Amino acid sequence: MSSRVRLCARGDVEPGQMLRVDIAGVPPLAAFNIDGEIHCTSNLCTHQFAILTDGFFEDDVVECPLHGGCFNVRTGAALEFPCKTPLRTYPVTAVGEDLYVDIE
Ligand code: FES
């Protein structure tokens, strides 16, 4: 069973930027703006404990601040050692200017 939660407003994250989203009772989330399109992933690196939005984001890739592992934020694919496990992604639904994701 999933529940829909509000991720952010479309204007909360500018193109080329990322946003840490902490919602009570929900795993840490990250919103990424790629040319005006918002993508959402887990904000926790799959290698060890690190917050991805503390790292670097360029094009469609986020780099973990701890060991430099990288993920494609569109697909969640792990791109760089030491990350091997994909990042969880969440489809984003727009309702007006607000963006929502469904969390299981
Ligand atoms: Fe992210 Fe190691 S914790 S690459």
PDB file of C-alpha atoms and ligand atoms in Angstrom, residues 44-52 63-71 80-83, ligand 1:
ATOM      1  CA  LEU A  44      20.494   8.021   1.061  1.00  0.00           C
ATOM      2  CA  CYS A  45      23.500   6.592  -0.714  1.00  0.00           C
ATOM      3  CA  THR A  46      23.238   2.818  -1.187  1.00  0.00           C
ATOM      4  CA  HIS A  47      26.920   2.289  -0.311  1.00  0.00           C
ATOM      5  CA  GLN A  48      27.075   3.577   3.264  1.00  0.00           C
ATOM      6  CA  PHE A  49      25.288   6.294   5.181  1.00  0.00           C
ATOM      7  CA  ALA A  50      25.530   9.595   3.319  1.00  0.00           C
ATOM      8  CA  ILE A  51      23.051  12.260   2.294  1.00  0.00           C
ATOM      9  CA  LEU A  52      23.296  12.649  -1.459  1.00  0.00           C
ATOM     10  CA  GLU A  63      27.838  12.296  -6.715  1.00  0.00           C
ATOM     11  CA  CYS A  64      27.926  11.085  -3.137  1.00  0.00           C
ATOM     12  CA  PRO A  65      29.901  13.347  -0.794  1.00  0.00           C
ATOM     13  CA  LEU A  66      31.463  10.470   1.147  1.00  0.00           C
ATOM     14  CA  HIS A  67      33.294   8.247  -1.373  1.00  0.00           C
ATOM     15  CA  GLY A  68      32.382   9.761  -4.725  1.00  0.00           C
ATOM     16  CA  GLY A  69      29.975   7.084  -5.919  1.00  0.00           C
ATOM     17  CA  CYS A  70      27.556   8.325  -8.583  1.00  0.00           C
ATOM     18  CA  PHE A  71      23.953   7.658  -9.550  1.00  0.00           C
ATOM     19  CA  GLU A  80      30.568   4.747 -10.206  1.00  0.00           C
ATOM     20  CA  PHE A  81      32.418   2.523  -7.753  1.00  0.00           C
ATOM     21  CA  PRO A  82      31.910   1.897  -4.865  1.00  0.00           C
ATOM     22  CA  CYS A  83      28.152   2.112  -5.472  1.00  0.00           C
TER      23      CYS A  83
HETATM   24 FE1  FES B   1      28.181   7.057  -0.844  1.00  0.00          FE
HETATM   25 FE2  FES B   1      30.221   5.589  -0.047  1.00  0.00          FE
HETATM   26  S1  FES B   1      28.612   6.407   1.153  1.00  0.00           S
HETATM   27  S2  FES B   1      29.821   6.333  -2.043  1.00  0.00           S
END
